Short mmCIF file of C-alpha atoms in Angstrom, two decimals:
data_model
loop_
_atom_site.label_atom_id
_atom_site.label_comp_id
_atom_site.label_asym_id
_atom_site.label_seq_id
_atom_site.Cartn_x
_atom_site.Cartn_y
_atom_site.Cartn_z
CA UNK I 30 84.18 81.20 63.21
CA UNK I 31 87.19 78.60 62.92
CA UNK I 32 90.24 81.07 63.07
CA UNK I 33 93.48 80.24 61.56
CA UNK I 34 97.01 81.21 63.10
CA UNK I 35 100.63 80.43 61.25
CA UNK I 36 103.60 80.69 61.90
CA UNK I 37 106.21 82.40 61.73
CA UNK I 38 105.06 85.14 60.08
CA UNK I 39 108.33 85.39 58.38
CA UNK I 40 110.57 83.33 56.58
CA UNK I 41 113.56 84.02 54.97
CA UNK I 42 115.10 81.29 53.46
CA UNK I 43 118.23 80.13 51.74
CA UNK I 44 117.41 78.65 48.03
CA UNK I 45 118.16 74.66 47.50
CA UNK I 46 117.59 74.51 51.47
CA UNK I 47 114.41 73.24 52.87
CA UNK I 48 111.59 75.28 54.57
CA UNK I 49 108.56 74.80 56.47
CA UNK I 50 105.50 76.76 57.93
CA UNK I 51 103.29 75.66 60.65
CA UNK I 52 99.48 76.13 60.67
CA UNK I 53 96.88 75.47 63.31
CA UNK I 54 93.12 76.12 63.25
CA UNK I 55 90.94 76.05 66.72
CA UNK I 56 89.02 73.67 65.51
CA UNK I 57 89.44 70.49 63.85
CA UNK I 58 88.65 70.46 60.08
CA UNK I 59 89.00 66.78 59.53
CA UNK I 60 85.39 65.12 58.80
CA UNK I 61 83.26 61.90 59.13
CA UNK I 62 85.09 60.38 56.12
CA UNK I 63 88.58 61.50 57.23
CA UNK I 64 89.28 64.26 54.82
CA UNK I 65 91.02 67.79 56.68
CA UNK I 66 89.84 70.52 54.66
CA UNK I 67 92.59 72.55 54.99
CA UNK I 68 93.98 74.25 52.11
CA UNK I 69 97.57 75.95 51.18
CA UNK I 70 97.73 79.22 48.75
CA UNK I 71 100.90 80.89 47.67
CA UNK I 72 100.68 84.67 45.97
CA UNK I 73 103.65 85.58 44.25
CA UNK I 74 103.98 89.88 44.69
CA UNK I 75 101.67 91.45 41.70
CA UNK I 76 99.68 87.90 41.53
CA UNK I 77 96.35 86.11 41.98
CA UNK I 78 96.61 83.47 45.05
CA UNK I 79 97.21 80.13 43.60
CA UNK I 80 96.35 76.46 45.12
CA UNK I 81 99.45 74.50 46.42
CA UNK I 82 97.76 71.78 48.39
CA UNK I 83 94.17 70.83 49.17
CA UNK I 84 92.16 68.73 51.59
CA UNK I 85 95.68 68.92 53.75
CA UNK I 86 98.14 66.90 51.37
CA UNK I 87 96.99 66.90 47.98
CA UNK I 88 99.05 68.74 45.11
CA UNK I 89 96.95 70.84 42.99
CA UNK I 90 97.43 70.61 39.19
CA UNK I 91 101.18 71.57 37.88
CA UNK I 92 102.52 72.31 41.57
CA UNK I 93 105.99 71.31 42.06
CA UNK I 94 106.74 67.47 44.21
CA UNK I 95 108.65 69.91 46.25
CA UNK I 96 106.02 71.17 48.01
CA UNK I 97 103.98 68.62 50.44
CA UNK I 98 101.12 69.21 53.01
CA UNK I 99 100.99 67.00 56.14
CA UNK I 100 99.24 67.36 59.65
CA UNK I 101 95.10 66.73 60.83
CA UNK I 102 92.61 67.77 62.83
CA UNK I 103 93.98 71.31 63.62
CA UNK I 104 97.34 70.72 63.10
CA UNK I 105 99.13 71.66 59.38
CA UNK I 106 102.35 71.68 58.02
CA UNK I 107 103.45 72.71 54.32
CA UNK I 108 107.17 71.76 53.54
CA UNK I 109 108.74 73.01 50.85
CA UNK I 110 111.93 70.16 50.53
CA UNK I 111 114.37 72.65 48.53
CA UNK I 112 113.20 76.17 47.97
CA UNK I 113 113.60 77.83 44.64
CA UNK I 114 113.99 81.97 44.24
CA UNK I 115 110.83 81.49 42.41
CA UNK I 116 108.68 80.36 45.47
CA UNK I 117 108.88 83.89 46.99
CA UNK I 118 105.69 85.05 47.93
CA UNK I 119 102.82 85.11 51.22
CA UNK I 120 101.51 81.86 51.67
CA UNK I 121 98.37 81.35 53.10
CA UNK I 122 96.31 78.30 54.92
CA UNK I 123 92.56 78.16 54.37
CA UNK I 124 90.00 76.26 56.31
CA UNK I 125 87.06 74.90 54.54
CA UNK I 126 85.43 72.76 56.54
CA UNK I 127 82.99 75.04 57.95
CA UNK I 128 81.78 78.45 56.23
CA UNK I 129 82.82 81.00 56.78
CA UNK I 130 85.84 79.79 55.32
CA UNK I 131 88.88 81.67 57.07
CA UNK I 132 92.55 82.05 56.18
CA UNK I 133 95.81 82.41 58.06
CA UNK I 134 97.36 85.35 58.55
CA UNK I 135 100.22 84.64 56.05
CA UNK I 136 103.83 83.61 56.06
CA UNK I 137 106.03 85.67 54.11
CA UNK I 138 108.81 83.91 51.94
CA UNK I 139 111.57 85.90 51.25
CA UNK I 140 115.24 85.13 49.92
CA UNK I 141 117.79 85.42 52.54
CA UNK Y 30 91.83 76.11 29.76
CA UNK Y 31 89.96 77.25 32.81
CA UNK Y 32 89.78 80.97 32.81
CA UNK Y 33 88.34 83.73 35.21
CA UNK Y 34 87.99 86.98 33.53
CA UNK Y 35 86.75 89.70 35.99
CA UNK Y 36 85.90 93.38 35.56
CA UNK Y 37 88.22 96.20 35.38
CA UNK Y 38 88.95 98.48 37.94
CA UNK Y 39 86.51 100.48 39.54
CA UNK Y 40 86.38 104.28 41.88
CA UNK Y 41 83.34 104.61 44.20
CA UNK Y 42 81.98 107.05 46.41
CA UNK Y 43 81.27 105.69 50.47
CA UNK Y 44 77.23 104.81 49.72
CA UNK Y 45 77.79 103.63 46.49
CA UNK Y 46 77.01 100.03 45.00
CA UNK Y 47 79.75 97.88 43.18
CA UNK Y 48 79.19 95.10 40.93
CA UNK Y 49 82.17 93.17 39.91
CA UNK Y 50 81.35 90.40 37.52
CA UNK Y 51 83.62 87.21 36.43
CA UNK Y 52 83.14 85.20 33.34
CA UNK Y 53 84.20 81.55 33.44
CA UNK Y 54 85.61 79.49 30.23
CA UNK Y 55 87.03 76.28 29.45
CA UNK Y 56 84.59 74.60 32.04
CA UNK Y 57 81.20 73.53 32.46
CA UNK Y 58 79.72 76.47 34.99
CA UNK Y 59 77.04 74.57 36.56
CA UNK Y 60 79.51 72.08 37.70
CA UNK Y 61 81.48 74.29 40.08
CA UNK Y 62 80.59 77.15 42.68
CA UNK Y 63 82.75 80.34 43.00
CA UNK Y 64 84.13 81.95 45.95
CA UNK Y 65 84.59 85.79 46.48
CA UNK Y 66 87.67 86.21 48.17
CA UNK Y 67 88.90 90.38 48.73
CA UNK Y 68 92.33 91.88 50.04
CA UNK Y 69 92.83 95.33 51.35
CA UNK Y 70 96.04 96.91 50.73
CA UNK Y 71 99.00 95.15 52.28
CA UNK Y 72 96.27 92.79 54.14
CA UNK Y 73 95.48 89.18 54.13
CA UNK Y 74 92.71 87.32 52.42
CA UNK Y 75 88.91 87.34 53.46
CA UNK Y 76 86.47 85.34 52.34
CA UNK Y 77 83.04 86.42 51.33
CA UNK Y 78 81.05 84.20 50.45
CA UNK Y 79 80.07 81.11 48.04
CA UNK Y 80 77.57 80.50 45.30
CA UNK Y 81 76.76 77.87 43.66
CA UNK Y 82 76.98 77.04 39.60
CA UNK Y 83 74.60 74.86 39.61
CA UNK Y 84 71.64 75.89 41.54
CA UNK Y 85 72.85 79.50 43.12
CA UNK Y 86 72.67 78.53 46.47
CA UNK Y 87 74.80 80.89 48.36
CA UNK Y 88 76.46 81.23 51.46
CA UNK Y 89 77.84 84.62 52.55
CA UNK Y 90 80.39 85.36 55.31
CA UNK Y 91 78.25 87.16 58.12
CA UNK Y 92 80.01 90.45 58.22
CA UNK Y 93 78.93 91.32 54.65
CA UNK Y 94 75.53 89.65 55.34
CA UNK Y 95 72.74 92.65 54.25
CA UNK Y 96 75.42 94.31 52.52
CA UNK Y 97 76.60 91.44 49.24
CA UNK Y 98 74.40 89.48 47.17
CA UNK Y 99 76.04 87.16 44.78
CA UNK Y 100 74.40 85.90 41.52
CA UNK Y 101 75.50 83.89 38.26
CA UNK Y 102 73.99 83.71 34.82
CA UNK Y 103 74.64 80.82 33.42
CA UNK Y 104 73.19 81.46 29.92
CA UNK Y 105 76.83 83.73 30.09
CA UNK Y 106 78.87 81.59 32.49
CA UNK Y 107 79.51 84.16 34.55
CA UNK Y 108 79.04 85.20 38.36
CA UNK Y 109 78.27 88.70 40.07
CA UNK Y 110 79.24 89.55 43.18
CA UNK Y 111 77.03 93.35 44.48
CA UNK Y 112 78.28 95.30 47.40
CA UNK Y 113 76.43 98.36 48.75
CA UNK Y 114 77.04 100.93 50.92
CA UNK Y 115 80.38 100.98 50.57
CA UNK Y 116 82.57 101.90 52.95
CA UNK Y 117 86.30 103.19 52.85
CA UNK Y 118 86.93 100.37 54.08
CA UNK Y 119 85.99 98.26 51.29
CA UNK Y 120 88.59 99.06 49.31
CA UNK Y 121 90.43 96.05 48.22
CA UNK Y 122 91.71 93.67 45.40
CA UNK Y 123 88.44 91.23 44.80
CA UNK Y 124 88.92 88.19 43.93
CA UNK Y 125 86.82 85.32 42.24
CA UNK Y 126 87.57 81.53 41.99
CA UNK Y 127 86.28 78.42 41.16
CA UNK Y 128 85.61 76.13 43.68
CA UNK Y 129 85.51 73.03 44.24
CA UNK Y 130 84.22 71.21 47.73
CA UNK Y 131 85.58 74.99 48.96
CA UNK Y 132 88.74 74.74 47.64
CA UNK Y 133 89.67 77.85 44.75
CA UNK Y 134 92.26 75.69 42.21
CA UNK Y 135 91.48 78.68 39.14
CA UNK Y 136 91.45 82.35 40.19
CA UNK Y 137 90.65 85.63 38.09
CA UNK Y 138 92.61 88.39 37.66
CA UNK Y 139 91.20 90.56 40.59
CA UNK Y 140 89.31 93.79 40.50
CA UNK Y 141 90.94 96.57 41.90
CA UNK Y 142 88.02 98.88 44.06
CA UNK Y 143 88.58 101.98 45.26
CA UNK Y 144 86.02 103.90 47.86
CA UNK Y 145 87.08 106.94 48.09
CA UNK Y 146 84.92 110.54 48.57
#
């Protein structure tokens, strides 16, 4: 199984300053036509996961330009350029290149 | 809009069998798979498998492998997801989504199971 690792586990951070978590998988998740299935979740406390980014650096529907997705192979980063109290939450990094599909431990987002 | 309604919450006893269902909306089923994704208390996210919309092709995560079978109806756009011989340890938030090339964009509400004697 491809296992995920983030970091840091914790995050507090100052709202309208910028934050970013690190995620690396052990083994690479981009394929033959140069896609990185990697994914980014956020769950607010009391709430469903929701999709931030997918296949590395694509915004899902309705999700904020302040949130990007960079990195390849088994390298990640998700950047958040100027947090708001309302992005709060555990995010998460899922690989889906290869079932079964694994997730990061989680990086807790917390207000300073 | 796309919508994932699940089951409500459900008590077990360890040896039991749990069926948690989701009906989809606003979509065309056959068009998407679902994952089953589950979270213990104050855990992270697991994975448990895949099935397909369109054809029910599934693809479970091997520690559940014996134990899960996952099945849709799509005369009722909806997908089941079976557990048996539950386990304490299987007590968790469960999760379905819809998912696309293994992505989960829409997610349902979450069934709260508890296994407890």
């Amino acid at each position: 199984d491809i296992v995920m690792t983030q970091s840091p586990l914790y995050l507090p951070v100052t709202p309208g300053e910028p934050a970013s978590i690190s995620c690396r998988s052990s083994q690479s998740l981009l394929d033959s036509r140069g896609y990185n299935h990697l994914d980014w979740y956020l769950q607010k406390p009391g709430q469903s996961p929701q999709l931030l980014i997918y296949l590395g650096s694509n915004r899902a529907s309705g999700v904020p330009d302040r949130f990007s997705g960079s990195g390849s192979g088994t390298d990640f980063t998700l950047k958040i350029s100027r947090v708001e109290a309302e992005d709060v939450g555990v995010y998460y990094c899922m690989q889906a290149a290869q079932p079964p599909f694994t997730f990061g431990p989680g990086t807790k987002v917390d207000i300073k | 809009q796309v919508q994932l309604v699940q089951s409500g919450t459900e008590v077990k006893k360890p040896g039991a069998s749990l069926k948690v269902s989701c009906k989809a909306s606003g979509y065309i089923f056959t068009s998407y798979g679902i994952n089953w994704v589950r979270q213990a208390p104050g855990q992270g996210l697991e994975w448990m498998g895949w099935i397909s919309g369109f054809n029910g092709n599934t693809h479970y995560a091997q520690r559940f492998q014996g134990r899960v079978t996952m099945t849709t109806d799509t005369s009722t756009s909806t997908a089941y997801m079976e557990l048996r011989n539950l386990r304490s340890d299987d007590t968790a938030v469960y999760y379905c989504a819809r998912a696309t090339a293994g992505s989960s964009e829409y997610w349902g509400q979450g069934t709260r199971v508890t296994v407890s004697s």
